[in-house]
Coordinates of N, CA and C in Angstrom, one line a residue:
M1 N 0.8 -1.2 0.0 CA 0.0 0.0 0.0 C 0.9 1.2 0.0
S2 N 0.6 2.2 -0.8 CA 1.3 3.4 -0.9 C 1.1 4.3 0.3
T3 N 2.0 5.3 0.5 CA 1.8 6.3 1.5 C 0.5 7.0 1.4
A4 N 0.2 7.4 0.1 CA -1.0 8.2 -0.1 C -2.3 7.4 0.2
E5 N -2.4 6.2 -0.2 CA -3.6 5.4 0.1 C -3.7 5.0 1.5
G6 N -2.5 4.8 2.2 CA -2.6 4.4 3.6 C -3.1 5.6 4.4
T7 N -2.9 6.8 4.0 CA -3.3 8.0 4.7 C -4.8 8.2 4.5
A8 N -5.2 8.1 3.3 CA -6.6 8.6 3.0 C -7.5 7.6 2.4
G9 N -7.0 6.5 1.9 CA -7.9 5.6 1.1 C -8.2 4.3 1.7
G10 N -7.8 4.0 3.0 CA -7.9 2.7 3.5 C -8.9 2.7 4.7
D11 N -10.1 3.3 4.5 CA -11.1 3.3 5.5 C -11.5 1.9 5.9
T12 N -11.5 1.6 7.2 CA -12.0 0.4 7.7 C -13.5 0.4 7.9
R13 N -14.1 1.6 8.1 CA -15.5 1.8 8.3 C -16.0 2.9 7.4
P14 N -16.5 2.6 6.2 CA -16.8 3.7 5.2 C -17.7 4.7 5.8
W15 N -17.4 6.0 5.5 CA -18.2 7.1 6.0 C -18.3 7.2 7.5
G16 N -17.3 6.7 8.2 CA -17.2 6.7 9.6 C -17.2 8.1 10.2
E17 N -16.9 9.1 9.4 CA -16.9 10.5 9.9 C -18.4 11.1 10.0
V18 N -19.3 10.3 9.4 CA -20.7 10.8 9.4 C -21.4 10.2 10.7
T19 N -21.9 11.1 11.5 CA -22.6 10.7 12.7 C -23.9 11.5 12.9
P20 N -24.9 11.0 13.6 CA -24.9 9.7 14.3 C -25.1 8.6 13.3
D21 N -25.3 7.4 13.8 CA -25.3 6.2 13.0 C -26.5 6.3 12.0
A22 N -27.6 6.9 12.4 CA -28.8 7.0 11.5 C -28.4 7.8 10.3
A23 N -27.7 8.9 10.5 CA -27.3 9.8 9.4 C -26.4 9.0 8.5
R24 N -25.5 8.2 9.0 CA -24.6 7.4 8.2 C -25.3 6.4 7.4
R25 N -26.3 5.7 8.0 CA -27.1 4.7 7.3 C -27.9 5.4 6.1
L26 N -28.4 6.5 6.3 CA -29.1 7.2 5.3 C -28.2 7.6 4.2
L27 N -27.0 8.1 4.5 CA -26.0 8.5 3.5 C -25.6 7.2 2.7
L28 N -25.3 6.1 3.3 CA -25.0 4.9 2.6 C -26.1 4.5 1.7
A29 N -27.3 4.6 2.1 CA -28.5 4.2 1.3 C -28.6 5.2 0.1
A30 N -28.3 6.4 0.3 CA -28.4 7.4 -0.8 C -27.3 7.1 -1.8
V31 N -26.1 6.8 -1.4 CA -25.0 6.4 -2.3 C -25.5 5.3 -3.2
E32 N -26.0 4.2 -2.6 CA -26.5 3.1 -3.4 C -27.6 3.4 -4.4
A33 N -28.5 4.2 -3.9 CA -29.7 4.6 -4.7 C -29.3 5.5 -5.9
F34 N -28.4 6.5 -5.6 CA -28.0 7.4 -6.6 C -27.2 6.7 -7.7
A35 N -26.3 5.8 -7.2 CA -25.5 5.0 -8.2 C -26.3 4.1 -9.1
E36 N -27.4 3.5 -8.5 CA -28.2 2.6 -9.2 C -29.2 3.3 -10.1
R37 N -29.9 4.3 -9.6 CA -31.0 4.9 -10.3 C -30.7 6.3 -10.8
G38 N -29.7 6.9 -10.4 CA -29.4 8.3 -10.7 C -30.1 9.2 -9.7
Y39 N -29.5 10.4 -9.5 CA -30.0 11.3 -8.5 C -31.5 11.7 -8.8
H40 N -31.8 12.1 -10.0 CA -33.2 12.6 -10.3 C -34.2 11.5 -10.2
A41 N -33.9 10.3 -10.4 CA -34.9 9.2 -10.4 C -35.1 8.6 -9.0
T42 N -34.2 9.1 -8.0 CA -34.3 8.6 -6.7 C -35.1 9.5 -5.8
T43 N -36.0 9.0 -5.0 CA -36.8 9.8 -4.1 C -36.3 9.6 -2.7
T44 N -36.7 10.5 -1.8 CA -36.4 10.4 -0.4 C -37.0 9.2 0.2
R45 N -38.1 8.8 -0.3 CA -38.7 7.5 0.2 C -37.9 6.3 -0.2
D46 N -37.3 6.3 -1.4 CA -36.4 5.2 -1.8 C -35.2 5.2 -0.8
I47 N -34.6 6.3 -0.5 CA -33.5 6.3 0.4 C -33.8 5.9 1.8
A48 N -34.9 6.4 2.3 CA -35.3 6.0 3.7 C -35.6 4.5 3.7
G49 N -36.3 4.0 2.7 CA -36.6 2.5 2.7 C -35.4 1.7 2.7
R50 N -34.3 2.1 1.9 CA -33.1 1.3 1.9 C -32.4 1.3 3.2
A51 N -32.6 2.4 4.0 CA -31.9 2.5 5.3 C -32.8 1.9 6.4
G52 N -34.0 1.4 6.0 CA -34.9 0.8 7.0 C -35.5 1.8 7.9
M53 N -35.7 3.0 7.4 CA -36.3 4.1 8.2 C -37.5 4.7 7.5
S54 N -38.2 5.5 8.2 CA -39.4 6.2 7.6 C -38.9 7.4 6.8
P55 N -39.7 7.9 5.8 CA -39.3 9.1 5.1 C -39.2 10.3 6.1
A56 N -40.0 10.4 7.1 CA -40.0 11.5 8.0 C -38.7 11.5 8.8
A57 N -38.1 10.3 9.1 CA -36.9 10.2 9.8 C -35.7 10.8 9.0
L58 N -35.8 10.7 7.7 CA -34.7 11.3 6.9 C -34.5 12.8 7.2
Y59 N -35.6 13.5 7.3 CA -35.6 14.9 7.4 C -35.0 15.4 8.8
I60 N -34.9 14.5 9.7 CA -34.3 14.8 11.0 C -32.8 15.1 10.8
H61 N -32.2 14.4 9.8 CA -30.8 14.5 9.6 C -30.4 15.3 8.3
Y62 N -31.3 15.3 7.3 CA -31.0 16.0 6.1 C -32.2 16.7 5.6
K63 N -32.1 18.0 5.4 CA -33.2 18.8 5.0 C -33.8 18.5 3.6
T64 N -32.9 18.1 2.7 CA -33.3 17.8 1.4 C -32.5 16.7 0.8
K65 N -32.9 16.2 -0.3 CA -32.2 15.1 -1.0 C -30.9 15.7 -1.5
E66 N -30.9 17.0 -2.0 CA -29.7 17.6 -2.4 C -28.6 17.7 -1.3
E67 N -29.1 18.0 -0.1 CA -28.1 18.0 1.0 C -27.4 16.7 1.2
L68 N -28.0 15.6 1.0 CA -27.4 14.3 1.0 C -26.3 14.2 -0.1
L69 N -26.7 14.6 -1.3 CA -25.8 14.5 -2.4 C -24.6 15.4 -2.2
H70 N -24.9 16.6 -1.7 CA -23.8 17.5 -1.4 C -22.8 17.0 -0.4
R71 N -23.3 16.4 0.6 CA -22.4 15.8 1.7 C -21.6 14.6 1.1
I72 N -22.2 13.8 0.3 CA -21.5 12.7 -0.3 C -20.4 13.2 -1.2
S73 N -20.8 14.2 -2.0 CA -19.8 14.7 -3.0 C -18.7 15.4 -2.3
R74 N -19.0 16.2 -1.2 CA -17.9 16.9 -0.5 C -16.9 16.0 0.2
I75 N -17.5 15.0 0.9 CA -16.6 14.0 1.6 C -15.8 13.2 0.6
G76 N -16.4 12.8 -0.5 CA -15.7 12.0 -1.5 C -14.6 12.8 -2.2
H77 N -14.8 14.1 -2.5 CA -13.8 14.9 -3.1 C -12.7 15.2 -2.1
E78 N -13.0 15.4 -0.9 CA -12.0 15.6 0.2 C -11.1 14.4 0.3
K79 N -11.7 13.2 0.3 CA -10.8 12.0 0.4 C -9.9 11.9 -0.9
A80 N -10.5 12.2 -2.0 CA -9.6 12.1 -3.3 C -8.5 13.1 -3.2
L81 N -8.8 14.3 -2.7 CA -7.8 15.4 -2.6 C -6.7 15.0 -1.6
D82 N -7.1 14.4 -0.5 CA -6.1 13.9 0.5 C -5.2 12.9 -0.1
I83 N -5.7 12.0 -0.9 CA -4.9 11.0 -1.6 C -3.8 11.7 -2.5
L84 N -4.3 12.6 -3.3 CA -3.4 13.2 -4.2 C -2.4 14.2 -3.5
R85 N -2.8 14.9 -2.5 CA -1.9 15.7 -1.7 C -0.8 14.9 -1.0
T86 N -1.2 13.8 -0.5 CA -0.2 13.0 0.1 C 0.9 12.5 -0.9
A87 N 0.4 12.1 -2.0 CA 1.4 11.6 -3.1 C 2.2 12.8 -3.5
S88 N 1.6 13.9 -3.8 CA 2.3 15.1 -4.3 C 3.4 15.6 -3.3
G89 N 3.1 15.5 -2.0 CA 4.0 15.9 -1.0 C 5.0 14.9 -0.6
G90 N 5.1 13.8 -1.2 CA 6.1 12.8 -0.9 C 7.5 13.2 -1.2
D91 N 8.4 12.3 -0.7 CA 9.8 12.7 -0.8 C 10.5 12.2 -2.1
G92 N 9.8 11.5 -2.9 CA 10.4 10.9 -4.1 C 10.5 11.9 -5.3
T93 N 11.0 11.4 -6.4 CA 11.1 12.2 -7.6 C 9.7 12.4 -8.2
A94 N 9.6 13.3 -9.1 CA 8.3 13.6 -9.8 C 7.7 12.3 -10.4
T95 N 8.6 11.5 -10.9 CA 8.2 10.2 -11.5 C 7.5 9.3 -10.5
E96 N 8.2 9.2 -9.4 CA 7.7 8.3 -8.3 C 6.4 8.9 -7.7
R97 N 6.3 10.2 -7.5 CA 5.2 10.8 -7.0 C 4.0 10.7 -7.9
L98 N 4.2 10.9 -9.2 CA 3.1 10.7 -10.1 C 2.6 9.3 -10.2
A99 N 3.5 8.3 -10.2 CA 3.1 6.9 -10.1 C 2.3 6.6 -8.9
D100 N 2.7 7.2 -7.7 CA 2.0 7.0 -6.5 C 0.6 7.6 -6.6
A101 N 0.5 8.8 -7.1 CA -0.7 9.5 -7.2 C -1.7 8.8 -8.0
V102 N -1.3 8.4 -9.2 CA -2.2 7.7 -10.2 C -2.6 6.3 -9.6
S103 N -1.7 5.5 -9.1 CA -2.0 4.2 -8.6 C -3.0 4.3 -7.5
S104 N -2.8 5.2 -6.5 CA -3.6 5.4 -5.4 C -5.0 5.9 -5.8
F105 N -5.0 6.9 -6.7 CA -6.3 7.5 -7.1 C -7.1 6.4 -7.9
V106 N -6.5 5.6 -8.7 CA -7.2 4.6 -9.4 C -7.7 3.5 -8.4
R107 N -6.9 3.1 -7.5 CA -7.4 2.1 -6.5 C -8.6 2.6 -5.8
W108 N -8.6 3.9 -5.4 CA -9.7 4.5 -4.7 C -11.0 4.4 -5.5
H109 N -10.9 4.7 -6.8 CA -12.0 4.7 -7.7 C -12.5 3.2 -8.0
A110 N -11.6 2.3 -8.0 CA -12.0 0.9 -8.2 C -12.6 0.3 -6.9
R111 N -12.0 0.5 -5.8 CA -12.5 -0.1 -4.6 C -13.8 0.5 -4.1
G112 N -13.9 1.8 -4.3 CA -15.1 2.5 -4.0 C -15.9 3.0 -5.2
R113 N -16.0 2.1 -6.2 CA -16.6 2.4 -7.4 C -18.0 3.0 -7.3
T114 N -18.8 2.4 -6.4 CA -20.2 2.9 -6.3 C -20.2 4.3 -5.8
T115 N -19.5 4.6 -4.7 CA -19.4 6.0 -4.2 C -18.8 6.9 -5.3
A116 N -17.7 6.4 -5.9 CA -17.0 7.3 -6.9 C -17.9 7.7 -8.1
R117 N -18.8 6.8 -8.5 CA -19.7 7.1 -9.6 C -20.6 8.3 -9.2
V118 N -21.0 8.3 -8.0 CA -21.9 9.4 -7.5 C -21.1 10.6 -7.4
V119 N -19.9 10.5 -6.8 CA -19.1 11.7 -6.5 C -18.6 12.3 -7.8
Q120 N -18.3 11.5 -8.8 CA -17.7 12.1 -10.0 C -18.7 12.4 -11.1
Y121 N -19.9 11.8 -11.1 CA -20.8 12.0 -12.2 C -22.1 12.6 -11.9
E122 N -22.3 13.1 -10.7 CA -23.6 13.7 -10.3 C -23.4 15.2 -10.0
L123 N -22.3 15.8 -10.4 CA -22.0 17.2 -10.1 C -23.1 18.1 -10.6
D124 N -23.6 17.9 -11.8 CA -24.6 18.8 -12.4 C -26.0 18.7 -11.7
S125 N -26.1 17.8 -10.8 CA -27.4 17.7 -10.0 C -27.4 18.6 -8.8
L126 N -26.3 19.2 -8.5 CA -26.2 20.1 -7.3 C -26.7 21.5 -7.7
G127 N -27.2 22.2 -6.7 CA -27.5 23.6 -6.9 C -26.3 24.5 -7.1
P128 N -26.5 25.7 -7.5 CA -25.3 26.6 -7.7 C -24.3 26.7 -6.6
D129 N -24.8 26.9 -5.4 CA -23.8 27.1 -4.3 C -23.1 25.8 -4.0
A130 N -23.8 24.7 -3.9 CA -23.1 23.4 -3.6 C -22.2 23.1 -4.7
R131 N -22.6 23.3 -6.0 CA -21.8 23.0 -7.1 C -20.5 23.8 -7.1
A132 N -20.6 25.1 -6.8 CA -19.4 25.9 -6.7 C -18.4 25.4 -5.7
E133 N -18.9 24.9 -4.6 CA -18.0 24.4 -3.6 C -17.2 23.2 -4.1
I134 N -18.0 22.3 -4.8 CA -17.3 21.0 -5.3 C -16.4 21.4 -6.5
V135 N -16.8 22.3 -7.3 CA -15.9 22.7 -8.4 C -14.6 23.3 -7.8
G136 N -14.7 24.0 -6.7 CA -13.4 24.4 -6.0 C -12.6 23.3 -5.6
L137 N -13.1 22.2 -5.1 CA -12.4 21.1 -4.7 C -11.8 20.4 -5.9
R138 N -12.5 20.3 -7.0 CA -12.0 19.7 -8.2 C -10.8 20.5 -8.7
R139 N -10.8 21.8 -8.6 CA -9.7 22.6 -9.0 C -8.5 22.3 -8.2
Q140 N -8.7 22.1 -6.9 CA -7.5 21.7 -6.1 C -7.0 20.3 -6.4
V141 N -7.9 19.4 -6.8 CA -7.4 18.1 -7.3 C -6.6 18.2 -8.5
D142 N -7.1 19.0 -9.5 CA -6.3 19.3 -10.7 C -5.0 19.9 -10.4
A143 N -4.9 20.8 -9.4 CA -3.7 21.5 -9.1 C -2.6 20.6 -8.5
E144 N -3.1 19.6 -7.8 CA -2.1 18.6 -7.2 C -1.4 17.8 -8.3
V145 N -2.2 17.3 -9.2 CA -1.7 16.5 -10.3 C -0.8 17.4 -11.3
R146 N -1.4 18.6 -11.6 CA -0.6 19.5 -12.4 C 0.7 19.9 -11.8
G147 N 0.7 20.1 -10.5 CA 2.0 20.4 -9.8 C 3.0 19.3 -9.9
I148 N 2.6 18.1 -9.8 CA 3.6 17.0 -10.0 C 4.2 17.0 -11.4
I149 N 3.3 17.2 -12.4 CA 3.7 17.1 -13.8 C 4.7 18.3 -14.0
E150 N 4.3 19.5 -13.5 CA 5.2 20.7 -13.7 C 6.6 20.4 -13.0
D151 N 6.6 19.8 -11.9 CA 7.9 19.4 -11.2 C 8.7 18.5 -12.1
G152 N 8.0 17.6 -12.7 CA 8.7 16.6 -13.6 C 9.3 17.3 -14.9
V153 N 8.6 18.3 -15.4 CA 9.0 19.0 -16.6 C 10.3 19.8 -16.2
R154 N 10.2 20.5 -15.1 CA 11.3 21.4 -14.6 C 12.6 20.5 -14.4
A155 N 12.3 19.3 -13.8 CA 13.5 18.5 -13.5 C 14.0 17.7 -14.7
G156 N 13.4 17.8 -15.8 CA 13.8 17.1 -17.0 C 13.4 15.7 -17.0
E157 N 12.5 15.3 -16.1 CA 12.0 13.9 -16.1 C 10.9 13.6 -17.1
F158 N 10.1 14.7 -17.4 CA 8.9 14.5 -18.3 C 9.1 15.4 -19.5
D159 N 8.5 14.9 -20.6 CA 8.4 15.7 -21.8 C 6.9 16.0 -22.1
V160 N 6.4 17.1 -21.6 CA 5.0 17.4 -21.7 C 4.8 18.8 -22.3
P161 N 4.5 19.0 -23.6 CA 4.3 20.3 -24.2 C 3.1 21.0 -23.6
D162 N 2.0 20.3 -23.2 CA 0.8 20.9 -22.8 C 0.4 20.3 -21.4
V163 N 0.9 21.0 -20.4 CA 0.6 20.5 -19.0 C -0.8 20.5 -18.6
P164 N -1.6 21.6 -18.8 CA -3.0 21.5 -18.5 C -3.8 20.4 -19.2
G165 N -3.5 20.3 -20.5 CA -4.2 19.2 -21.2 C -3.9 17.8 -20.8
T166 N -2.6 17.7 -20.5 CA -2.1 16.3 -20.0 C -2.7 16.1 -18.6
T167 N -2.8 17.1 -17.8 CA -3.4 16.9 -16.4 C -4.9 16.4 -16.6
L168 N -5.6 17.1 -17.5 CA -7.0 16.7 -17.7 C -7.1 15.3 -18.2
A169 N -6.2 14.9 -19.1 CA -6.2 13.5 -19.6 C -5.9 12.5 -18.5
V170 N -4.9 12.8 -17.6 CA -4.6 11.9 -16.5 C -5.8 11.7 -15.6
L171 N -6.4 12.8 -15.2 CA -7.5 12.7 -14.3 C -8.7 12.0 -14.9
S172 N -9.0 12.3 -16.2 CA -10.1 11.6 -16.8 C -9.9 10.1 -16.9
L173 N -8.6 9.7 -17.2 CA -8.3 8.3 -17.2 C -8.6 7.6 -15.9
C174 N -8.1 8.2 -14.8 CA -8.3 7.7 -13.5 C -9.8 7.6 -13.1
I175 N -10.5 8.7 -13.3 CA -11.9 8.8 -12.8 C -12.8 7.8 -13.6
D176 N -12.5 7.5 -14.8 CA -13.3 6.6 -15.6 C -13.3 5.2 -15.1
V177 N -12.3 4.9 -14.3 CA -12.3 3.5 -13.7 C -13.5 3.2 -12.9
A178 N -14.1 4.2 -12.2 CA -15.3 4.0 -11.5 C -16.5 3.6 -12.3
R179 N -16.4 4.0 -13.6 CA -17.6 3.7 -14.5 C -17.5 2.2 -14.9
W180 N -16.3 1.7 -15.2 CA -16.3 0.3 -15.8 C -15.8 -0.8 -14.9
F181 N -15.1 -0.4 -13.8 CA -14.5 -1.5 -13.0 C -15.5 -2.5 -12.4
N182 N -15.2 -3.7 -12.6 CA -16.1 -4.8 -12.1 C -15.3 -5.7 -11.1
V183 N -15.8 -5.8 -9.9 CA -15.1 -6.6 -8.9 C -14.9 -8.0 -9.3
D184 N -15.8 -8.6 -10.2 CA -15.6 -9.9 -10.7 C -14.8 -10.0 -12.0
G185 N -14.2 -8.9 -12.4 CA -13.5 -8.8 -13.7 C -12.1 -9.5 -13.5
P186 N -11.3 -9.4 -14.6 CA -10.0 -10.1 -14.6 C -8.9 -9.4 -13.8
R187 N -9.1 -8.1 -13.4 CA -8.0 -7.4 -12.8 C -8.5 -6.9 -11.4
T188 N -7.5 -6.9 -10.4 CA -7.8 -6.3 -9.1 C -7.6 -4.8 -9.1
P189 N -8.1 -4.1 -8.1 CA -7.8 -2.7 -8.1 C -6.3 -2.4 -8.1
E190 N -5.5 -3.2 -7.4 CA -4.0 -3.0 -7.4 C -3.4 -3.2 -8.8
E191 N -3.9 -4.2 -9.5 CA -3.4 -4.4 -10.9 C -3.8 -3.3 -11.8
V192 N -5.0 -2.8 -11.7 CA -5.4 -1.6 -12.5 C -4.6 -0.4 -12.1
G193 N -4.4 -0.2 -10.8 CA -3.6 0.9 -10.4 C -2.2 0.9 -10.9
A194 N -1.5 -0.3 -10.9 CA -0.2 -0.4 -11.5 C -0.2 -0.2 -13.0
L195 N -1.2 -0.7 -13.7 CA -1.2 -0.5 -15.1 C -1.4 0.9 -15.5
Y196 N -2.3 1.6 -14.8 CA -2.6 3.0 -15.1 C -1.4 3.9 -14.8
A197 N -0.7 3.6 -13.7 CA 0.5 4.3 -13.3 C 1.6 4.2 -14.5
D198 N 1.7 3.0 -15.0 CA 2.7 2.8 -16.1 C 2.2 3.6 -17.3
L199 N 0.9 3.5 -17.6 CA 0.4 4.2 -18.8 C 0.6 5.7 -18.7
V200 N 0.4 6.3 -17.5 CA 0.6 7.7 -17.4 C 2.0 8.1 -17.5
L201 N 2.9 7.3 -16.9 CA 4.4 7.6 -17.0 C 4.8 7.6 -18.5
R202 N 4.3 6.7 -19.2 CA 4.5 6.7 -20.7 C 4.0 7.9 -21.3
M203 N 2.8 8.3 -20.9 CA 2.1 9.5 -21.5 C 3.0 10.8 -21.3
V204 N 3.6 10.9 -20.1 CA 4.4 12.1 -19.9 C 5.9 11.9 -20.3
G205 N 6.2 10.8 -20.9 CA 7.6 10.6 -21.4 C 8.6 10.4 -20.3
A206 N 8.2 9.8 -19.1 CA 9.1 9.6 -18.1 C 10.2 8.6 -18.5
D207 N 11.4 8.9 -18.1 CA 12.6 8.1 -18.6 C 12.5 6.6 -18.2
D208 N 12.0 6.4 -16.9 CA 12.0 5.0 -16.4 C 10.6 4.4 -16.5
A209 N 9.7 4.9 -17.4 CA 8.4 4.3 -17.6 C 8.6 2.8 -18.1
G210 N 7.8 1.9 -17.5 CA 7.8 0.5 -17.9 C 9.0 -0.3 -17.3
T211 N 9.8 0.4 -16.4 CA 10.9 -0.4 -15.9 C 10.7 -0.8 -14.4
S212 N 9.5 -0.4 -13.8 CA 9.2 -0.7 -12.4 C 8.7 -2.1 -12.3

């Protein structure tokens, strides 16, 4: 396990920061419902039923369905940002830090694919204020990856003519894992993480790509 993932991606109790337990159960139910049916097709009754609670009980903890989505999205983006910040702030070379960032980010999207699908693909369902907050977190995510790539270019480790475009491509590649990853498929999250790290190092022209 990488330093980045060990710090932010290895939760033993998913959503353990959400309290009390009833609020956590509702949030878990919302994640499942939004991933399965989409935000707009999911009702508060659907969420409460999955949590084994009455619709009225939901409003004790969340004023609206959007508040649930906002909290899911904020916590998810904060976890993703923690993973990338830890990798970016590591002691290794830019090549090593980029490989750590990509492999950890990919593993997070594969292991938490249900949550990640909601976090990454329901942004447009949020209202203007909530959406602005999440967009701000996404910009920070972008900045962490872009910073590693810029470090590699300055150090002569990477050959990247378009850093912003390459950053977008790297993040898109990682995020899309949540859409297609299948726990019963031929690759484990660790294997996909290692594959994508190698692909990204090749993408940026790292000297030692493919040698790890």
